[in-house]
Coordinates of C-alpha atoms and ligand atoms in Angstrom, one line a residue:
X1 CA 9.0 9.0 22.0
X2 CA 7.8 11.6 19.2
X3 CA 10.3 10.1 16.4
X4 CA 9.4 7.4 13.5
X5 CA 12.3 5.6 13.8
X6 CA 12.6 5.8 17.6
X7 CA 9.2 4.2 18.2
X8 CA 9.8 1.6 15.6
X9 CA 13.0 0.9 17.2
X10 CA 12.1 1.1 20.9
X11 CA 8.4 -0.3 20.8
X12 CA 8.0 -2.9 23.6
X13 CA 7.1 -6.8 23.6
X14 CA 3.9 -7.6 24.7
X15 CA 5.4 -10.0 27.1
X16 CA 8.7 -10.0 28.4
X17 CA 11.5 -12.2 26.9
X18 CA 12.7 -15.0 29.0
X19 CA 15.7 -14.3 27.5
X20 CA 15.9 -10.6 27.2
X21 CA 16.3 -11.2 23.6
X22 CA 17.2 -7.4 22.3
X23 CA 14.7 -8.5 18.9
X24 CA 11.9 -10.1 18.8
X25 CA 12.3 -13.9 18.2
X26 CA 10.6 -15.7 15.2
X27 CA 8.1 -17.8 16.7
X28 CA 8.0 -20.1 14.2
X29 CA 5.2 -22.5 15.8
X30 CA 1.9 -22.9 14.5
X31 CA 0.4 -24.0 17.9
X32 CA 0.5 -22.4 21.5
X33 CA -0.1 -25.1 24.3
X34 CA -2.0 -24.2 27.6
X35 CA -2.1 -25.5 31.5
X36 CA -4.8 -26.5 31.6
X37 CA -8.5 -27.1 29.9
X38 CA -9.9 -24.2 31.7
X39 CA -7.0 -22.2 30.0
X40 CA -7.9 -23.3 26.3
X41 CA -11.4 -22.7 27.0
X42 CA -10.6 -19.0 28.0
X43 CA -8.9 -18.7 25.2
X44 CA -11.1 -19.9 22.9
X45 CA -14.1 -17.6 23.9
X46 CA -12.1 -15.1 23.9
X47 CA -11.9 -14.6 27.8
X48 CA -8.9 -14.3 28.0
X49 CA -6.3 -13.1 25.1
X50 CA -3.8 -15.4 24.3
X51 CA -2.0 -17.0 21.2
X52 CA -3.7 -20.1 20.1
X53 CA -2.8 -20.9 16.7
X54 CA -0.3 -18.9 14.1
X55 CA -3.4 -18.4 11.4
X56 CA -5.0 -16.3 13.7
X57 CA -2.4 -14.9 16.4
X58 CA 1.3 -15.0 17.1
X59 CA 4.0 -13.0 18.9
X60 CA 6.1 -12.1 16.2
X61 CA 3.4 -11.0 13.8
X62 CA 1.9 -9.3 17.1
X63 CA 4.7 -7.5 17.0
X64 CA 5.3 -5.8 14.3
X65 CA 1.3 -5.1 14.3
X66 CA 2.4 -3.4 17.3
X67 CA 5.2 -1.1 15.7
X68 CA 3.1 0.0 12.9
X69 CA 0.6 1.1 16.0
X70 CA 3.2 3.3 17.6
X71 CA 4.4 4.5 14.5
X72 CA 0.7 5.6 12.9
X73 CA -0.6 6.0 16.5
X74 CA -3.9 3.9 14.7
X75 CA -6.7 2.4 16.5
X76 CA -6.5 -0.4 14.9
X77 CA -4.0 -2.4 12.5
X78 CA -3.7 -6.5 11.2
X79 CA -0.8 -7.4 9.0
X80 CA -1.7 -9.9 6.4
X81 CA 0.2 -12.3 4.0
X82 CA 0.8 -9.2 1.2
X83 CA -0.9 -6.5 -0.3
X84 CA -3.6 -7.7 -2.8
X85 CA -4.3 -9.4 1.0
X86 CA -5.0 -6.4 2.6
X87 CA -7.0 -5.3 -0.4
X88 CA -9.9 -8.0 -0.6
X89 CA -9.9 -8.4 3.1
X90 CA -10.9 -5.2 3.7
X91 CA -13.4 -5.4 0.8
X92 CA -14.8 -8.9 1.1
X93 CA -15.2 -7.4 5.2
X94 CA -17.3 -4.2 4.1
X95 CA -19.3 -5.2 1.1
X96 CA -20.9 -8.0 -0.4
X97 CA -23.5 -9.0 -3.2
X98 CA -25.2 -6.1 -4.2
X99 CA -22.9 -3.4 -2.4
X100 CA -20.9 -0.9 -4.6
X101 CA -17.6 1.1 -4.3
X102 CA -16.4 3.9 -6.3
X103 CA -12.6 4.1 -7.4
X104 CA -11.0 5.0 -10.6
X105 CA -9.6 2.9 -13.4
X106 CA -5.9 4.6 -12.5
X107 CA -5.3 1.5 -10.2
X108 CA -2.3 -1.0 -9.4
X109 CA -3.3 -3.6 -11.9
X110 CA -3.8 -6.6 -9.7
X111 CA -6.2 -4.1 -7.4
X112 CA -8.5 -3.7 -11.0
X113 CA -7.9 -7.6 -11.8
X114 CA -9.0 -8.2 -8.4
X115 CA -12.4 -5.8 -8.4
X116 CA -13.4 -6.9 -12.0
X117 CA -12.2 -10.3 -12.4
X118 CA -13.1 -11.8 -8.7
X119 CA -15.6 -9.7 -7.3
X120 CA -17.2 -8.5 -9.8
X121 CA -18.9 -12.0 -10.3
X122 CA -20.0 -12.5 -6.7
X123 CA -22.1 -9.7 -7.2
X124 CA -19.9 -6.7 -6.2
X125 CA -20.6 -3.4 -8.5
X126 CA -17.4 -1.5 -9.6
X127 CA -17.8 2.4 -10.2
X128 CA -15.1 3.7 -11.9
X129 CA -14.7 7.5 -11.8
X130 CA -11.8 10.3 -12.2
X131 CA -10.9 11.0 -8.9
X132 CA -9.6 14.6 -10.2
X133 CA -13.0 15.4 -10.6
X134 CA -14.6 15.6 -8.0
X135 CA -17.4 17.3 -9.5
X136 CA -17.9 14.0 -11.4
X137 CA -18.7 12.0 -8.1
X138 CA -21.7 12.8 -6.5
X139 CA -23.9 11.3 -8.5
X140 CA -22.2 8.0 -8.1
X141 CA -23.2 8.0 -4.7
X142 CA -26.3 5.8 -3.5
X143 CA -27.3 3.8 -0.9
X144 CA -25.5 0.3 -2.1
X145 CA -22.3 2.5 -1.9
X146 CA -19.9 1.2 0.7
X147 CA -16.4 2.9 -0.1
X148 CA -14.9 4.8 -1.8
X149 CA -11.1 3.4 -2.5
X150 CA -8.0 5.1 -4.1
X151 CA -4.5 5.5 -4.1
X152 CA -2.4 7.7 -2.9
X153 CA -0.1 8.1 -5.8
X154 CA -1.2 6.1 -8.3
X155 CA 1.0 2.8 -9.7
X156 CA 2.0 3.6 -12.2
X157 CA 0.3 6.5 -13.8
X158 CA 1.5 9.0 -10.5
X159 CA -1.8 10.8 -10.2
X160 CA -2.6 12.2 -7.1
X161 CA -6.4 12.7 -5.7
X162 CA -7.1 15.7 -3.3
X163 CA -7.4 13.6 -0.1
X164 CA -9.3 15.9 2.2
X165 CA -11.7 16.9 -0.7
X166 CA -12.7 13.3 -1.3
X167 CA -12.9 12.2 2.1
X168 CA -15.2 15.4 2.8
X169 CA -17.5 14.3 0.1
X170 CA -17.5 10.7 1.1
X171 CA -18.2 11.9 4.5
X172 CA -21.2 13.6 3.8
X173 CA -22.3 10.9 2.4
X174 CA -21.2 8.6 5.4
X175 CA -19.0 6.8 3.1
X176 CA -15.9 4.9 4.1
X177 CA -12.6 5.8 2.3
X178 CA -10.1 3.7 2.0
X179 CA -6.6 4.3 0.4
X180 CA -3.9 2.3 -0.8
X181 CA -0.6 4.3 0.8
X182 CA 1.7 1.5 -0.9
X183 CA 3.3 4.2 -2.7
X184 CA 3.9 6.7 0.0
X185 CA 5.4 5.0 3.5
X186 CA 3.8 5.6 7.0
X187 CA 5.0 8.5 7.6
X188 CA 4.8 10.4 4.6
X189 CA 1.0 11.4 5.1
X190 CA -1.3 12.0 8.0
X191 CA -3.8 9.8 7.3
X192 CA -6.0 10.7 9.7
X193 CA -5.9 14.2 9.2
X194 CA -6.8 13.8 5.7
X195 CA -9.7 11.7 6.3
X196 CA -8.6 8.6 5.7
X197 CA -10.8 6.1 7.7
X198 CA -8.7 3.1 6.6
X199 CA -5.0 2.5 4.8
X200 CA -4.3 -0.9 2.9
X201 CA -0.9 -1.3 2.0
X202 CA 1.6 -3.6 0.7
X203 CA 4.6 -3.9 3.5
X204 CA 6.2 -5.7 0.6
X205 CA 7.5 -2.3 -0.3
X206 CA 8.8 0.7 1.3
X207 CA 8.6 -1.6 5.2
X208 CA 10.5 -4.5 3.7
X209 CA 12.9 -2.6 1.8
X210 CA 15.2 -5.3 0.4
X211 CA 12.4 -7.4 -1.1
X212 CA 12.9 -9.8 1.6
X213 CA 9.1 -10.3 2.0
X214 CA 5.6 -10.5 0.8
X215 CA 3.5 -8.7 3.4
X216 CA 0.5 -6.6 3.6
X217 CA -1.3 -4.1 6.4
X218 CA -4.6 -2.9 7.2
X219 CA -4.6 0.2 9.3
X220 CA -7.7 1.4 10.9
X221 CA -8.0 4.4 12.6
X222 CA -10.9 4.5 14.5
X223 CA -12.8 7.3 12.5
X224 CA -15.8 5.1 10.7
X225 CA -18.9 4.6 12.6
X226 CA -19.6 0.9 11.3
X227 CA -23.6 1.4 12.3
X228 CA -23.7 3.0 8.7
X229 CA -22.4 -0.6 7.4
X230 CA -25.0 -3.1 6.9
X231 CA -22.8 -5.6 7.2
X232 CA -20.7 -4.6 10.0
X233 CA -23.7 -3.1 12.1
X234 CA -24.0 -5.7 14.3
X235 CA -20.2 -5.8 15.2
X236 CA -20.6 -2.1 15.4
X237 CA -23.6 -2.9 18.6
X238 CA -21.0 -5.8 19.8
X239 CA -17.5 -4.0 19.9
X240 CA -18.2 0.0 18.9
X241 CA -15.0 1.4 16.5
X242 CA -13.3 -2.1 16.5
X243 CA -15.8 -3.6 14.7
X244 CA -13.5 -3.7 11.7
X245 CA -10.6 -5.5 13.5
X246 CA -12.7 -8.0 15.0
X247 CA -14.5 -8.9 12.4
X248 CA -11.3 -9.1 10.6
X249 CA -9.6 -11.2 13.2
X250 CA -13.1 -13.6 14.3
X251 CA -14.1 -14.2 11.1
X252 CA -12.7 -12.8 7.4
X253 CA -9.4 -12.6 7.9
X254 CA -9.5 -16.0 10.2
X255 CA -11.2 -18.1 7.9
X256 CA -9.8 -16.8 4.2
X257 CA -6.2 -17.8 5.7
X258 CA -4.0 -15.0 5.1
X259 CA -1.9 -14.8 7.7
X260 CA 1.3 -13.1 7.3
X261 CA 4.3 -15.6 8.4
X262 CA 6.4 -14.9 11.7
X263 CA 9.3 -14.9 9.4
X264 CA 8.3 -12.0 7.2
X265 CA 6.6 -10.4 10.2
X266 CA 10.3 -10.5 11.8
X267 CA 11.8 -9.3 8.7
X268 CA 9.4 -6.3 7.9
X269 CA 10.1 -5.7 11.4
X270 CA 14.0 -5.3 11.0
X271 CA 12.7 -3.1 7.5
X272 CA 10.4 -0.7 9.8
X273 CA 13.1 0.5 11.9
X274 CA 15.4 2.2 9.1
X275 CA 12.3 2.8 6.7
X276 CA 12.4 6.4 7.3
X277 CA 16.2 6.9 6.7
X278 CA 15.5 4.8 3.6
X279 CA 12.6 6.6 1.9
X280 CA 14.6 10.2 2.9
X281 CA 17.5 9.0 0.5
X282 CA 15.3 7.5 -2.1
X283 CA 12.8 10.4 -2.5
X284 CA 16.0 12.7 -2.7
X285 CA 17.2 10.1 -5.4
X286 CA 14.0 10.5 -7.5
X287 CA 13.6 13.9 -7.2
X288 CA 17.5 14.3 -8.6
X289 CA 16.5 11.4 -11.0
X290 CA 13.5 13.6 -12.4
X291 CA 15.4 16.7 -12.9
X292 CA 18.4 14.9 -14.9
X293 CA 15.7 13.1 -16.6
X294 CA 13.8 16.7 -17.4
X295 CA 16.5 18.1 -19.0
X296 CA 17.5 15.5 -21.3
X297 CA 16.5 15.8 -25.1
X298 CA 16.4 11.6 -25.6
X299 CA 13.6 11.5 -23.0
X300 CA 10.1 12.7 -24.0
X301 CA 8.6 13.4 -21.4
X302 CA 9.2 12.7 -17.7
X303 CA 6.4 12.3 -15.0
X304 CA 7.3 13.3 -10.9
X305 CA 4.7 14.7 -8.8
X306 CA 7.5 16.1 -7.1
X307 CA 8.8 18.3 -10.5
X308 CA 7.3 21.8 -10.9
X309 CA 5.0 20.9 -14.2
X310 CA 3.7 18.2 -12.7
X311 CA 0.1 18.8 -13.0
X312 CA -0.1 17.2 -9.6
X313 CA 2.8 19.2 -7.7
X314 CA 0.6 21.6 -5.3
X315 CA -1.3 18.9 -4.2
X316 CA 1.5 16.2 -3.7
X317 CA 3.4 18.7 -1.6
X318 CA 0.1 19.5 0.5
X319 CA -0.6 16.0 1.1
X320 CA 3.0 14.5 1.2
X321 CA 5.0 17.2 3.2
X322 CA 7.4 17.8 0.2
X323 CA 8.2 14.1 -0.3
X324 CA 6.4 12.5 -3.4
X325 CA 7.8 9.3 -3.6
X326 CA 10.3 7.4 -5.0
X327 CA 8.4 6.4 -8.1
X328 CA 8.8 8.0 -11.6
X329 CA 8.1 7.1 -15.3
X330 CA 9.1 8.2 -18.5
X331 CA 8.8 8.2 -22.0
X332 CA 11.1 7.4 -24.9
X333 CA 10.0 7.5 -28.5
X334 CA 8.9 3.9 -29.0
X335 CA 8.5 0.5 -27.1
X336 CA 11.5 -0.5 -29.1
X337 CA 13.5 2.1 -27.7
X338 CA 12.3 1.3 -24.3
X339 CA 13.6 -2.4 -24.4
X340 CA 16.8 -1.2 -25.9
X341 CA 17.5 1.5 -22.9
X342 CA 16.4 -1.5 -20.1
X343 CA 18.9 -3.8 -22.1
X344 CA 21.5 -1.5 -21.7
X345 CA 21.6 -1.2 -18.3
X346 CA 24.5 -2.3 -16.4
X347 CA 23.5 -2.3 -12.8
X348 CA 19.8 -0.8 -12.2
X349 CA 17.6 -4.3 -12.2
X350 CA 15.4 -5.5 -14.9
X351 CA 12.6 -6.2 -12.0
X352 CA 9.4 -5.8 -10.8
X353 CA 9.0 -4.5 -7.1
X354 CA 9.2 -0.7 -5.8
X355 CA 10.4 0.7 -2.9
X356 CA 13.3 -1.5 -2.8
X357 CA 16.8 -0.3 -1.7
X358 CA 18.0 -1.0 -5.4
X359 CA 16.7 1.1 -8.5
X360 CA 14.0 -1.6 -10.8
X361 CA 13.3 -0.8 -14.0
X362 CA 9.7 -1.8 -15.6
X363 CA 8.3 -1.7 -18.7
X364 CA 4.1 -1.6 -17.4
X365 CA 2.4 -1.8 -20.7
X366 CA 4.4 -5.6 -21.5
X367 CA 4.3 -7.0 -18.3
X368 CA 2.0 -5.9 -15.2
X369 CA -0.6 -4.6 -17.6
X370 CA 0.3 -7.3 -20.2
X371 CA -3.0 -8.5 -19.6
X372 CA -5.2 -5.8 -21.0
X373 CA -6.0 -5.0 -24.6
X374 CA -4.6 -1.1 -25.8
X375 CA -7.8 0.4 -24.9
X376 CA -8.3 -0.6 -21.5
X377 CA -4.5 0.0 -21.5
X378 CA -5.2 3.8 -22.6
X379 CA -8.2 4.1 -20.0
X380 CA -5.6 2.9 -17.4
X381 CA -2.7 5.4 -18.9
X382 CA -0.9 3.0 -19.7
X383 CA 1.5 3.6 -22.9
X384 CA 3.8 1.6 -24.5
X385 CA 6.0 4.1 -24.6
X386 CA 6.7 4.7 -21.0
X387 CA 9.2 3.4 -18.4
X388 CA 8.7 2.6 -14.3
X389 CA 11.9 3.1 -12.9
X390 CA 11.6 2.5 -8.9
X391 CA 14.6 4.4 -7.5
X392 CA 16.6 3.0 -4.7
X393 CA 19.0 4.2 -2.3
X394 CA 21.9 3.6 -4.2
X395 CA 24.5 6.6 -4.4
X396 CA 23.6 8.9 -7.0
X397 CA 26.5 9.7 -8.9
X398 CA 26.1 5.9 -9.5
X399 CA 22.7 6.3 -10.8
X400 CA 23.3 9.4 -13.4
X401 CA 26.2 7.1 -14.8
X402 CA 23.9 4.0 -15.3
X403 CA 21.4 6.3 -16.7
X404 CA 23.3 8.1 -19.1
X405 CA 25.4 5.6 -20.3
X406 CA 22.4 3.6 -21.8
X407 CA 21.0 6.8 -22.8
X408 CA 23.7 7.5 -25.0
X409 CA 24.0 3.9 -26.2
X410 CA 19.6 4.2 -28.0
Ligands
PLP1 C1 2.5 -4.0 -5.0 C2 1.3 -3.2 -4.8 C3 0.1 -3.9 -4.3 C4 0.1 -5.4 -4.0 O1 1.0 -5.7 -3.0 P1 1.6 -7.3 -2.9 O2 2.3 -7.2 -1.6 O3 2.5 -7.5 -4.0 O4 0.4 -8.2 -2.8 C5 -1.0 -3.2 -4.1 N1 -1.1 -1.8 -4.4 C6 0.0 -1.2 -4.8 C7 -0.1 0.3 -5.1 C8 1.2 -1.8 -5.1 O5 2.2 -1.2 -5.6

């Protein structure tokens, strides 16, 4: 099975059904009983592998774990209960009081909420750099440094970092890099080729597709070597390259609680199998969206990594194999203007998600970044100016008529 969709259709239970259920169940129990005393003991110390308790393990979740393995072909991957999950996870797992990372200020604005306002104060140091200068980085470097962390496109300023020249810097360094692929689904990128030691991601998104869930993933592929971790180096003697996972699953992940539930592991299941077909007819949307966009005189400026004068095209192309997402912004003339043209329309949603099979519209600046004062807003390229419009799968001829009707209305 070579195919995205095939292997997340086709991958396998880890146990036979009793049934021969086609889909996995929902296994909505929080306990797993055993035989005998001998059995839970096993269990317990790890002897032998078995489901226990649903904040840890359970078949469902398993599951889908196990389709995002055959469809990123990953050493190592936990699903978690959403995205900002994944995030601080990972981080409170790799770096502690004292440690640093380097990322940029060009970050979903929970991620920067969640660096500067939570971990900032338990001793974590923040380095914020531009990530399209790479020139600008190595004296950032130093031996507190323990990732480097990025997105792939960033949310929503759609800036796009030179993978492979950032992970051969942090390489030399022996630097981990991590990268939010939230934006850009599974199969979009090889993360491995790239570099990428490990991908956070909100499932939420692009797997879920209908916003039917809150869900987030942590995909290791087995490239680190965690002896260059304090932290992690005595996992690293212990289990080798899964030291991430199972420090993950005995310890960080176990005892902060954020399990994802079987429910939304069995729906972001259902939303893996067509996620492919889906992100083909919504990056084909976005990329029609952009043009019609482009050419309009009411619009200001539009921003598409996948348009020509996209300062970020050659690279989003490289990295992306042609398909740069189905996220775009643009600007009107005033904030005013913006409300007016979200006001007006009649079926695209007034909402906040991405990735979703219906087209959102978001105005950042007075909501997700409502939060920061205009200069941190201008460091984060954030204007007030500019619209988020998350493009769905709708039919397009559908989409221009929304569109142009409220344009014509301002
Ligand atoms: C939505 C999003 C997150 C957070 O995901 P949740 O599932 O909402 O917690 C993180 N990073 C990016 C880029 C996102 O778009």
């Amino acid at each position: 099975m070579s195919g995205i969709t095939t292997r997340a259709i086709h991958t396998r239970f880890a146990k036979k059904d009793p049934h021969g259920s086609l889909q996995m169940p929902v296994y909505d129990s929080a306990s797993f009983e055993f035989d005998s005393a001998a059995d839970i003991e096993n269990a317990f110390t790890g002897r032998k592998s078995s489901h226990m308790y649903s904040r840890i393990s359970n078949p469902t979740v398993e599951h889908f774990e196990n389709k995002v393995l055959a469809i990123t072909e990953a050493f190592g991957v936990l699903s978690v209960s959403s995205g900002m999950a994944s995030i601080s996870n990972l981080i409170l797992t790799i770096a502690g009081s004292g440690d640093s990372i380097i990322t940029t200020k060009r970050l979903f604005g929970n991620t920067y909420s969640l660096f500067e306002r939570t971990l900032k104060p338990w001793g974590l140091t923040v380095k914020y750099a531009d990530l399209n200068k790479l020139e600008t980085l190595e004296n950032l470097f130093d031996k507190t440094t323990r990732a480097i962390f990025l997105e792939t496109i960033t949310n929503p300023q759609l800036e796009v970092a030179d993978i492979e020249q950032l992970a051969a810097i942090a390489k030399r360094h022996k630097i981990l890099v991590v990268v939010d692929t939230t934006i850009t689904p599974l199969f979009f990128l090889n993360a491995k080729s790239l570099g990428i030691d490990i991908e956070v991601l909100s499932s939420t998104k692009y797997i879920s597709g209908g916003a039917t869930s809150v869900g987030g993933l942590i995909i290791d592929y087995g490239t680190y070597d965690w002896e260059n971790n304090p932290k992690l180096a005595d996992d690293a003697q212990k289990f080798g390259d899964a030291a991430l996972i199972a420090k993950l699953r005995k310890e960080v992940y176990r005892n902060l609680g954020t399990c994802l539930s079987p429910h939304n592991a069995y729906l972001q299941s259902l939303g893996l199998e067509t996620m492919a077909l889906r992100a083909e007819a919504s990056c084909a949307n976005t990329l029609a969206i952009a043009e019609y966009l482009h050419s309009n005189a009411k619009i200001a400026s539009v921003n598409y990594p996948g348009l020509e004068d996209s300062p970020h095209y050659q690279i989003a192309r490289k990295q992306f194999r042609h398909r740069c997402g189905a996220l775009l912004t643009f600007d009107l003339n005033s904030k005013e203007e913006c409300f007016q043209f979200m006001d007006k329309l009649q079926f695209i949603r007034r909402a906040t998600n991405l990735n979703d099979n219906k087209t959102l519209i978001l105005h950042p600046a007075s909501t997700i970044f409502c939060e920061y004062d205009a200069r941190l807003k201008a460091e984060m390229g954030i204007r007030e100016t500019m619209m988020r419009l998350a493009v769905g799968i709708e039919d397009i001829e559908d989409l221009f008529a929304d569109i142009s009707q409220a344009l014509e209305l301002l």
